[in-house]
Amino acid sequence: MVDFAPVRRVLTANLPLSSSCDATSSSQPAVAVYSENLPSPDLKELLQLGASCSNTSIFAHAKVPTSNDGFKNVQPEQVPPPGIYMPAGVHITCTQAAPGFSAPLHRTTSTDYIFVHSGELTLITPSTEYDADKGQGELQETICRAGDVIVQRGTMHGWANKGTEVVQYFAVMVGSEAVSTEINRTDSRHILPDWFPRPVERVRDP
């Protein structure tokens, strides 16, 4: 088990203006700043990912555009099972994974922006048509390093840490329209629903 560092979330909110302000005033409200260390529990045994790994939910919005109303007890929306993405909104996470970590191929109905902060992250994707149920098809690997940004557009993908140090990456997952692809020499499209290799349980407290 690895003792991963907590993720510090700094959240801001507009405070109410004084009663002396009117609708045409150029006065700007004071800003409340809330800081909190979010736990990063080791999920190795729960998810069977080959090595120690943590996945911290930083914040979630139920819809886009988001709402910035409120300043007391501002909390993220609850992400529906399996706790990965928000179908019509946004979910921001931080993953830390030790060498040997491997997440199997899967797909979500979302557009994901992955920012590699430290270490090396291996992106695994099919290079030929892939039978997900049988696990048959050729795969390709793309090494992503600190500073790289991955734009993941509803494709089948997996992750691995084949390096020698812990990799840390942040994900901004935005719920997308239904994913589909063209079928050659036809006018048809093939719908590509969410796909996971096995039932995935929710791994975060509600």
Coordinates of N, CA and C in Angstrom, one line a residue:
M1 N 0.8 -1.2 0.0 CA 0.0 0.0 0.0 C 0.9 1.2 0.0
V2 N 0.5 2.2 -0.8 CA 1.2 3.5 -0.9 C 0.5 4.6 -0.2
D3 N 1.2 5.4 0.6 CA 0.5 6.6 1.3 C 0.6 7.8 0.3
F4 N -0.4 7.9 -0.5 CA -0.4 9.0 -1.5 C -0.7 10.3 -0.8
A5 N -0.1 11.4 -1.3 CA -0.3 12.7 -0.7 C -1.7 13.2 -1.0
P6 N -2.3 13.9 -0.1 CA -3.7 14.4 -0.3 C -3.6 15.5 -1.4
V7 N -4.8 15.7 -2.0 CA -4.9 16.8 -3.0 C -5.5 18.0 -2.4
R8 N -4.9 19.1 -2.4 CA -5.4 20.3 -1.8 C -6.3 21.0 -2.8
R9 N -7.6 21.2 -2.4 CA -8.5 21.9 -3.2 C -8.7 23.3 -2.7
V10 N -8.6 24.3 -3.5 CA -8.8 25.7 -3.1 C -10.0 26.2 -3.9
L11 N -11.1 26.5 -3.1 CA -12.4 26.8 -3.7 C -12.7 28.3 -3.4
T12 N -13.2 29.0 -4.4 CA -13.6 30.4 -4.2 C -15.1 30.6 -4.4
A13 N -15.6 31.7 -3.8 CA -17.0 32.0 -3.9 C -17.3 33.5 -3.7
N14 N -18.2 34.1 -4.4 CA -18.6 35.5 -4.2 C -19.4 35.6 -3.0
L15 N -19.0 36.6 -2.2 CA -19.8 36.9 -1.0 C -20.8 38.0 -1.3
P16 N -21.9 38.1 -0.6 CA -22.9 39.1 -0.8 C -22.4 40.5 -0.8
L17 N -22.9 41.4 -1.6 CA -22.6 42.8 -1.6 C -23.4 43.5 -0.4
S18 N -22.9 44.6 0.0 CA -23.6 45.3 1.0 C -24.9 45.9 0.5
S19 N -25.8 46.2 1.4 CA -27.1 46.7 1.0 C -27.1 48.0 0.3
S20 N -25.9 48.7 0.5 CA -25.8 50.1 -0.1 C -25.5 50.0 -1.6
C21 N -25.2 48.8 -2.2 CA -25.0 48.7 -3.6 C -26.3 48.6 -4.4
D22 N -26.3 49.2 -5.6 CA -27.4 49.1 -6.4 C -27.1 48.3 -7.7
A23 N -28.1 48.0 -8.5 CA -27.9 47.1 -9.7 C -26.9 47.7 -10.7
T24 N -26.7 49.0 -10.7 CA -25.8 49.6 -11.6 C -24.4 49.8 -11.0
S25 N -24.2 49.4 -9.8 CA -22.9 49.7 -9.1 C -21.8 48.9 -9.8
S26 N -20.6 49.5 -9.8 CA -19.4 48.8 -10.3 C -18.7 48.0 -9.2
S27 N -19.2 48.0 -8.0 CA -18.6 47.3 -6.9 C -18.5 45.8 -7.1
Q28 N -17.4 45.3 -6.7 CA -17.2 43.8 -6.9 C -17.3 43.2 -5.5
P29 N -17.9 42.0 -5.3 CA -18.0 41.4 -4.0 C -16.7 40.9 -3.5
A30 N -16.5 40.8 -2.2 CA -15.4 40.1 -1.6 C -15.5 38.6 -2.0
V31 N -14.3 38.0 -1.9 CA -14.3 36.6 -2.3 C -13.9 35.7 -1.1
A32 N -14.7 34.7 -0.8 CA -14.4 33.7 0.2 C -13.5 32.6 -0.4
V33 N -12.5 32.2 0.3 CA -11.5 31.2 -0.2 C -11.5 30.1 0.8
Y34 N -11.9 28.9 0.4 CA -11.9 27.7 1.2 C -10.9 26.7 0.8
S35 N -10.0 26.2 1.7 CA -9.0 25.3 1.4 C -9.2 24.0 2.1
E36 N -9.0 22.9 1.4 CA -9.3 21.6 2.0 C -8.4 20.5 1.4
N37 N -7.8 19.7 2.3 CA -7.0 18.6 1.8 C -7.9 17.4 1.6
L38 N -8.0 16.9 0.3 CA -8.9 15.8 0.0 C -8.1 14.5 0.1
P39 N -8.6 13.5 0.7 CA -7.9 12.2 0.9 C -7.6 11.5 -0.4
S40 N -6.6 10.7 -0.5 CA -6.2 10.0 -1.7 C -6.0 8.5 -1.3
P41 N -7.1 7.8 -1.0 CA -6.9 6.4 -0.5 C -6.4 5.5 -1.6
D42 N -5.6 4.5 -1.2 CA -5.1 3.5 -2.1 C -6.2 2.5 -2.5
L43 N -6.4 2.4 -3.8 CA -7.5 1.5 -4.3 C -7.0 0.2 -4.9
K44 N -5.8 -0.1 -4.6 CA -5.2 -1.3 -5.2 C -6.0 -2.6 -5.0
E45 N -6.4 -2.9 -3.8 CA -7.1 -4.1 -3.5 C -8.6 -4.0 -4.1
L46 N -9.2 -2.9 -4.0 CA -10.6 -2.7 -4.4 C -10.7 -2.9 -5.9
L47 N -9.9 -2.3 -6.7 CA -10.0 -2.2 -8.1 C -9.1 -3.2 -8.8
Q48 N -8.2 -3.9 -8.2 CA -7.3 -4.9 -8.8 C -6.6 -4.3 -10.0
L49 N -5.9 -3.2 -9.8 CA -5.3 -2.5 -11.0 C -3.8 -2.9 -11.1
G50 N -3.3 -3.9 -10.4 CA -2.0 -4.3 -10.5 C -1.0 -3.6 -9.6
A51 N -1.3 -2.4 -9.2 CA -0.4 -1.7 -8.3 C -1.2 -0.6 -7.6
S52 N -0.5 0.0 -6.6 CA -1.2 1.0 -5.8 C -1.7 2.2 -6.7
C53 N -2.8 2.7 -6.4 CA -3.4 3.8 -7.2 C -4.4 4.5 -6.3
S54 N -4.5 5.8 -6.5 CA -5.6 6.6 -5.9 C -6.3 7.4 -6.9
N55 N -7.6 7.7 -6.7 CA -8.3 8.5 -7.6 C -9.2 9.5 -6.8
T56 N -8.8 10.7 -6.8 CA -9.5 11.7 -5.9 C -10.5 12.6 -6.7
S57 N -11.7 12.6 -6.3 CA -12.7 13.4 -6.9 C -12.5 14.8 -6.4
I58 N -12.2 15.8 -7.2 CA -11.9 17.2 -6.8 C -13.2 18.0 -6.8
F59 N -14.0 17.9 -7.9 CA -15.2 18.6 -7.9 C -16.1 18.1 -9.1
A60 N -17.4 18.3 -9.0 CA -18.3 17.9 -10.1 C -19.5 18.8 -10.2
H61 N -19.9 19.0 -11.4 CA -21.0 19.9 -11.8 C -22.0 19.0 -12.5
A62 N -23.3 19.2 -12.2 CA -24.4 18.3 -12.8 C -24.7 18.7 -14.2
K63 N -24.4 20.0 -14.6 CA -24.7 20.4 -15.9 C -23.8 21.5 -16.4
V64 N -23.8 21.8 -17.7 CA -23.0 22.9 -18.3 C -24.0 23.8 -19.1
P65 N -24.0 25.1 -18.9 CA -23.2 25.9 -18.1 C -23.4 25.6 -16.6
T66 N -22.3 25.8 -15.8 CA -22.4 25.5 -14.4 C -23.0 26.7 -13.6
S67 N -23.2 26.5 -12.4 CA -23.7 27.6 -11.5 C -22.7 28.0 -10.5
N68 N -22.4 29.3 -10.4 CA -21.5 29.8 -9.4 C -22.2 30.5 -8.2
D69 N -23.5 30.2 -8.1 CA -24.2 30.8 -7.0 C -23.8 30.1 -5.7
G70 N -24.1 30.8 -4.6 CA -23.8 30.3 -3.2 C -22.4 30.5 -2.7
F71 N -22.3 30.6 -1.4 CA -21.0 30.8 -0.8 C -20.9 30.0 0.5
K72 N -22.0 29.4 1.0 CA -21.9 28.7 2.2 C -22.0 27.2 1.9
N73 N -21.1 26.4 2.5 CA -21.1 24.9 2.3 C -21.3 24.5 0.8
V74 N -20.4 25.1 0.0 CA -20.4 24.8 -1.4 C -19.9 23.4 -1.6
Q75 N -20.6 22.5 -2.2 CA -20.3 21.1 -2.3 C -20.4 20.6 -3.8
P76 N -19.6 19.7 -4.2 CA -19.7 19.2 -5.6 C -21.0 18.3 -5.7
E77 N -21.5 18.2 -6.9 CA -22.6 17.3 -7.1 C -22.1 15.8 -7.0
Q78 N -23.0 14.9 -6.7 CA -22.7 13.5 -6.6 C -22.6 12.9 -8.0
V79 N -21.5 12.2 -8.3 CA -21.4 11.6 -9.6 C -22.0 10.2 -9.5
P80 N -22.9 9.9 -10.5 CA -23.6 8.6 -10.5 C -22.7 7.4 -10.7
P81 N -23.0 6.2 -10.2 CA -22.2 5.1 -10.4 C -21.9 4.8 -11.8
P82 N -20.7 4.4 -12.1 CA -19.6 4.0 -11.2 C -18.7 5.1 -10.7
G83 N -19.2 6.3 -10.7 CA -18.4 7.4 -10.1 C -17.3 7.9 -11.0
I84 N -17.4 7.8 -12.3 CA -16.3 8.2 -13.2 C -16.6 9.5 -13.9
Y85 N -17.8 9.6 -14.5 CA -18.1 10.9 -15.2 C -19.5 11.3 -15.0
M86 N -19.7 12.6 -15.2 CA -21.1 13.2 -15.0 C -21.7 13.3 -16.4
P87 N -22.8 12.5 -16.7 CA -23.4 12.4 -18.0 C -23.7 13.8 -18.7
A88 N -24.2 14.8 -18.0 CA -24.5 16.0 -18.6 C -23.6 17.2 -18.1
G89 N -22.6 16.8 -17.3 CA -21.9 17.9 -16.6 C -20.4 17.6 -16.7
V90 N -19.7 18.0 -15.6 CA -18.2 17.9 -15.5 C -17.8 17.3 -14.3
H91 N -16.7 16.4 -14.4 CA -16.1 15.8 -13.2 C -14.6 16.0 -13.3
I92 N -14.0 16.5 -12.2 CA -12.6 16.8 -12.2 C -11.9 15.8 -11.2
T93 N -10.9 15.1 -11.6 CA -10.3 14.1 -10.7 C -8.8 14.2 -10.7
C94 N -8.1 13.7 -9.7 CA -6.7 13.5 -9.7 C -6.3 12.1 -9.5
T95 N -5.5 11.5 -10.3 CA -5.1 10.1 -10.2 C -3.6 10.1 -9.9
Q96 N -3.2 9.3 -8.9 CA -1.8 9.0 -8.6 C -1.6 7.5 -8.7
A97 N -0.7 7.0 -9.4 CA -0.5 5.6 -9.7 C 1.0 5.2 -9.6
A98 N 1.2 4.1 -8.9 CA 2.6 3.6 -8.7 C 3.0 2.8 -9.9
P99 N 4.3 2.6 -10.1 CA 4.8 1.7 -11.2 C 4.1 0.3 -11.1
G100 N 3.7 -0.2 -12.3 CA 3.0 -1.4 -12.4 C 1.5 -1.3 -12.5
F101 N 1.0 -0.1 -12.2 CA -0.4 0.2 -12.4 C -0.9 -0.1 -13.8
S102 N -2.1 -0.6 -13.9 CA -2.7 -0.9 -15.2 C -4.2 -0.8 -15.1
A103 N -4.8 0.1 -15.9 CA -6.3 0.1 -15.9 C -6.7 -0.4 -17.3
P104 N -7.6 -1.4 -17.3 CA -8.0 -2.1 -18.5 C -8.8 -1.2 -19.5
L105 N -8.9 -1.6 -20.7 CA -9.6 -0.8 -21.7 C -11.1 -0.6 -21.3
H106 N -11.5 0.6 -21.6 CA -12.9 1.0 -21.3 C -13.3 2.2 -22.1
R107 N -14.6 2.6 -22.1 CA -15.1 3.8 -22.8 C -16.1 4.4 -22.0
T108 N -16.1 5.8 -22.0 CA -17.2 6.5 -21.3 C -17.8 7.5 -22.3
T109 N -19.0 7.9 -22.2 CA -19.7 8.9 -23.0 C -19.3 10.3 -22.6
S110 N -18.0 10.6 -22.8 CA -17.5 11.9 -22.4 C -16.3 12.3 -23.2
T111 N -16.0 13.6 -23.1 CA -14.8 14.1 -23.7 C -13.9 14.4 -22.5
D112 N -12.7 13.8 -22.5 CA -11.8 14.0 -21.3 C -10.5 14.7 -21.7
Y113 N -10.2 15.6 -20.8 CA -8.9 16.4 -20.9 C -8.0 15.9 -19.8
I114 N -6.9 15.2 -20.2 CA -6.0 14.6 -19.2 C -4.7 15.4 -19.2
F115 N -4.3 15.9 -18.0 CA -3.1 16.7 -17.9 C -2.1 15.9 -17.0
V116 N -1.0 15.5 -17.7 CA 0.0 14.7 -16.9 C 0.9 15.7 -16.2
H117 N 0.9 15.6 -14.8 CA 1.6 16.5 -14.0 C 3.0 16.0 -13.7
S118 N 3.2 14.7 -13.4 CA 4.5 14.2 -13.1 C 4.5 12.7 -13.5
G119 N 5.8 12.2 -13.8 CA 5.9 10.8 -14.2 C 5.5 10.6 -15.6
E120 N 5.5 9.3 -16.0 CA 5.1 8.9 -17.4 C 3.8 8.1 -17.3
L121 N 2.9 8.4 -18.2 CA 1.6 7.7 -18.3 C 1.5 7.1 -19.7
T122 N 1.2 5.8 -19.7 CA 1.1 5.1 -21.0 C -0.4 5.0 -21.4
L123 N -0.8 5.6 -22.5 CA -2.1 5.5 -23.0 C -2.2 4.3 -24.0
I124 N -3.1 3.4 -23.7 CA -3.3 2.2 -24.5 C -4.6 2.3 -25.3
T125 N -4.5 2.1 -26.6 CA -5.7 2.2 -27.5 C -5.6 1.1 -28.6
P126 N -6.8 0.7 -29.1 CA -6.7 -0.3 -30.2 C -6.2 0.4 -31.5
S127 N -5.3 -0.4 -32.2 CA -4.8 0.1 -33.5 C -5.5 -0.6 -34.6
T128 N -6.3 -1.6 -34.3 CA -7.2 -2.3 -35.3 C -8.6 -2.4 -34.7
E129 N -9.6 -2.9 -35.4 CA -10.9 -3.1 -34.9 C -10.7 -4.1 -33.7
Y130 N -11.4 -3.8 -32.6 CA -11.2 -4.5 -31.4 C -12.5 -5.2 -30.9
D131 N -12.4 -6.5 -30.5 CA -13.5 -7.2 -29.9 C -13.4 -7.0 -28.4
A132 N -14.2 -6.2 -27.9 CA -14.1 -5.8 -26.4 C -14.4 -7.0 -25.5
D133 N -15.5 -7.8 -25.9 CA -15.9 -8.9 -25.1 C -14.8 -10.0 -25.1
K134 N -14.1 -10.3 -26.2 CA -13.1 -11.3 -26.3 C -11.7 -10.8 -26.0
G135 N -11.6 -9.5 -26.0 CA -10.2 -8.9 -25.8 C -9.3 -9.2 -27.0
Q136 N -9.9 -9.2 -28.2 CA -9.1 -9.5 -29.4 C -8.9 -8.3 -30.2
G137 N -7.7 -8.1 -30.7 CA -7.3 -6.9 -31.5 C -6.0 -6.4 -31.1
E138 N -5.3 -5.7 -32.0 CA -4.0 -5.2 -31.8 C -4.1 -3.8 -31.0
L139 N -3.2 -3.6 -30.1 CA -3.1 -2.4 -29.3 C -1.9 -1.6 -29.6
Q140 N -2.0 -0.3 -29.3 CA -0.8 0.6 -29.5 C -0.7 1.3 -28.2
E141 N 0.6 1.8 -27.9 CA 0.9 2.5 -26.7 C 1.5 3.9 -27.0
T142 N 1.0 4.9 -26.3 CA 1.5 6.2 -26.5 C 2.0 6.7 -25.1
I143 N 3.3 7.0 -25.1 CA 3.9 7.5 -23.8 C 3.6 9.0 -23.6
C144 N 3.0 9.4 -22.5 CA 2.7 10.8 -22.2 C 3.5 11.2 -21.0
R145 N 4.2 12.3 -21.1 CA 5.1 12.8 -20.1 C 4.5 14.1 -19.4
A146 N 5.2 14.5 -18.4 CA 4.8 15.7 -17.6 C 4.7 16.9 -18.6
G147 N 3.5 17.5 -18.5 CA 3.3 18.7 -19.4 C 2.4 18.3 -20.6
D148 N 2.3 17.0 -20.9 CA 1.5 16.6 -22.0 C 0.0 16.7 -21.7
V149 N -0.8 16.9 -22.7 CA -2.3 17.0 -22.5 C -2.9 16.0 -23.5
I150 N -3.8 15.1 -23.0 CA -4.5 14.2 -23.8 C -5.9 14.6 -23.9
V151 N -6.4 14.7 -25.2 CA -7.9 15.0 -25.4 C -8.5 13.6 -25.8
Q152 N -9.2 13.1 -24.9 CA -9.8 11.7 -25.0 C -11.3 11.9 -25.5
R153 N -11.6 11.5 -26.8 CA -12.9 11.8 -27.4 C -13.7 10.5 -27.5
G154 N -14.1 10.0 -26.4 CA -15.0 8.9 -26.4 C -14.5 7.6 -27.0
T155 N -13.2 7.4 -27.0 CA -12.6 6.2 -27.6 C -12.3 5.2 -26.5
M156 N -12.1 3.9 -27.0 CA -11.7 2.8 -26.1 C -10.2 3.1 -25.7
H157 N -10.0 3.0 -24.4 CA -8.6 3.3 -23.9 C -8.4 2.7 -22.6
G158 N -7.1 2.5 -22.3 CA -6.6 2.1 -21.0 C -5.4 2.9 -20.6
W159 N -5.0 2.7 -19.3 CA -3.9 3.5 -18.8 C -2.9 2.5 -18.1
A160 N -1.6 2.9 -18.1 CA -0.6 2.1 -17.4 C 0.5 3.0 -17.0
N161 N 1.2 2.6 -15.9 CA 2.4 3.2 -15.5 C 3.5 2.2 -15.7
K162 N 4.3 2.4 -16.7 CA 5.4 1.5 -17.0 C 6.7 2.1 -16.7
G163 N 6.7 3.2 -16.0 CA 7.9 3.9 -15.6 C 8.4 3.5 -14.3
T164 N 9.3 4.3 -13.7 CA 9.9 3.9 -12.4 C 9.5 4.8 -11.2
E165 N 8.6 5.7 -11.5 CA 8.1 6.6 -10.4 C 6.6 6.8 -10.5
V166 N 6.0 7.3 -9.4 CA 4.6 7.5 -9.4 C 4.2 8.5 -10.4
V167 N 3.1 8.2 -11.1 CA 2.6 9.2 -12.1 C 1.4 9.9 -11.5
Q168 N 1.3 11.2 -11.7 CA 0.1 11.9 -11.3 C -0.5 12.7 -12.5
Y169 N -1.8 12.5 -12.6 CA -2.4 13.2 -13.7 C -3.8 13.6 -13.3
F170 N -4.2 14.7 -13.9 CA -5.5 15.3 -13.6 C -6.5 15.2 -14.8
A171 N -7.7 14.9 -14.6 CA -8.7 14.7 -15.6 C -9.9 15.7 -15.5
V172 N -10.3 16.3 -16.5 CA -11.5 17.1 -16.6 C -12.4 16.4 -17.6
M173 N -13.4 15.7 -17.1 CA -14.3 14.8 -17.9 C -15.6 15.6 -18.1
V174 N -16.0 15.8 -19.4 CA -17.2 16.5 -19.7 C -18.2 15.5 -20.4
G175 N -19.4 15.4 -19.9 CA -20.4 14.5 -20.5 C -20.6 15.0 -22.0
S176 N -20.6 14.0 -22.9 CA -20.7 14.3 -24.3 C -22.0 13.7 -24.9
E177 N -22.3 14.1 -26.1 CA -23.3 13.4 -26.9 C -23.0 11.9 -27.1
A178 N -24.0 11.1 -27.5 CA -23.8 9.7 -27.7 C -22.6 9.6 -28.7
V179 N -21.7 8.6 -28.4 CA -20.5 8.4 -29.2 C -20.9 7.4 -30.3
S180 N -20.5 7.7 -31.6 CA -20.8 6.9 -32.7 C -19.7 7.0 -33.7
T181 N -19.6 6.1 -34.6 CA -18.6 6.2 -35.7 C -19.3 5.7 -37.0
E182 N -18.7 6.1 -38.1 CA -19.2 5.7 -39.4 C -18.9 4.2 -39.7
I183 N -19.8 3.6 -40.6 CA -19.5 2.3 -41.1 C -19.2 2.5 -42.6
N184 N -18.0 2.0 -43.0 CA -17.5 2.2 -44.3 C -18.5 1.7 -45.4
R185 N -18.6 2.5 -46.4 CA -19.4 2.2 -47.6 C -20.9 2.1 -47.3
T186 N -21.3 2.7 -46.2 CA -22.7 2.7 -45.9 C -23.1 4.2 -45.4
D187 N -24.3 4.4 -45.2 CA -24.8 5.7 -44.7 C -25.1 5.5 -43.2
S188 N -24.7 4.4 -42.6 CA -25.1 4.1 -41.2 C -24.0 4.5 -40.3
R189 N -24.4 4.6 -39.0 CA -23.4 4.9 -38.0 C -23.6 3.8 -36.9
H190 N -22.5 3.5 -36.2 CA -22.5 2.5 -35.2 C -22.4 3.2 -33.8
I191 N -23.4 3.0 -33.0 CA -23.4 3.7 -31.7 C -22.4 2.9 -30.7
L192 N -21.6 3.7 -30.0 CA -20.6 3.2 -29.1 C -20.9 3.5 -27.7
P193 N -21.6 2.7 -27.0 CA -22.0 3.0 -25.6 C -20.9 2.9 -24.6
D194 N -21.1 3.2 -23.4 CA -20.1 3.0 -22.3 C -19.7 1.5 -22.3
W195 N -18.4 1.2 -22.0 CA -18.0 -0.2 -21.9 C -17.0 -0.3 -20.8
F196 N -17.2 -1.3 -20.0 CA -16.3 -1.6 -18.9 C -16.0 -3.1 -18.9
P197 N -14.8 -3.5 -18.6 CA -14.5 -5.0 -18.6 C -15.2 -5.8 -17.6
R198 N -15.7 -5.2 -16.6 CA -16.4 -6.0 -15.5 C -17.3 -5.0 -14.7
P199 N -18.2 -5.4 -14.0 CA -19.0 -4.5 -13.2 C -18.1 -3.6 -12.3
V200 N -18.3 -2.3 -12.4 CA -17.4 -1.3 -11.6 C -18.3 -0.8 -10.5
E201 N -17.8 -1.0 -9.3 CA -18.5 -0.4 -8.1 C -18.1 1.0 -7.9
R202 N -19.0 1.8 -7.3 CA -18.6 3.1 -6.9 C -17.5 3.1 -5.8
V203 N -16.5 3.8 -6.0 CA -15.3 3.7 -5.1 C -15.2 4.9 -4.2
R204 N -16.2 5.8 -4.2 CA -16.1 7.0 -3.4 C -17.3 7.1 -2.4
D205 N -17.1 7.7 -1.3 CA -18.3 7.8 -0.4 C -19.3 8.8 -1.1
P206 N -20.6 8.6 -0.8 CA -21.6 9.4 -1.4 C -21.5 10.8 -0.8

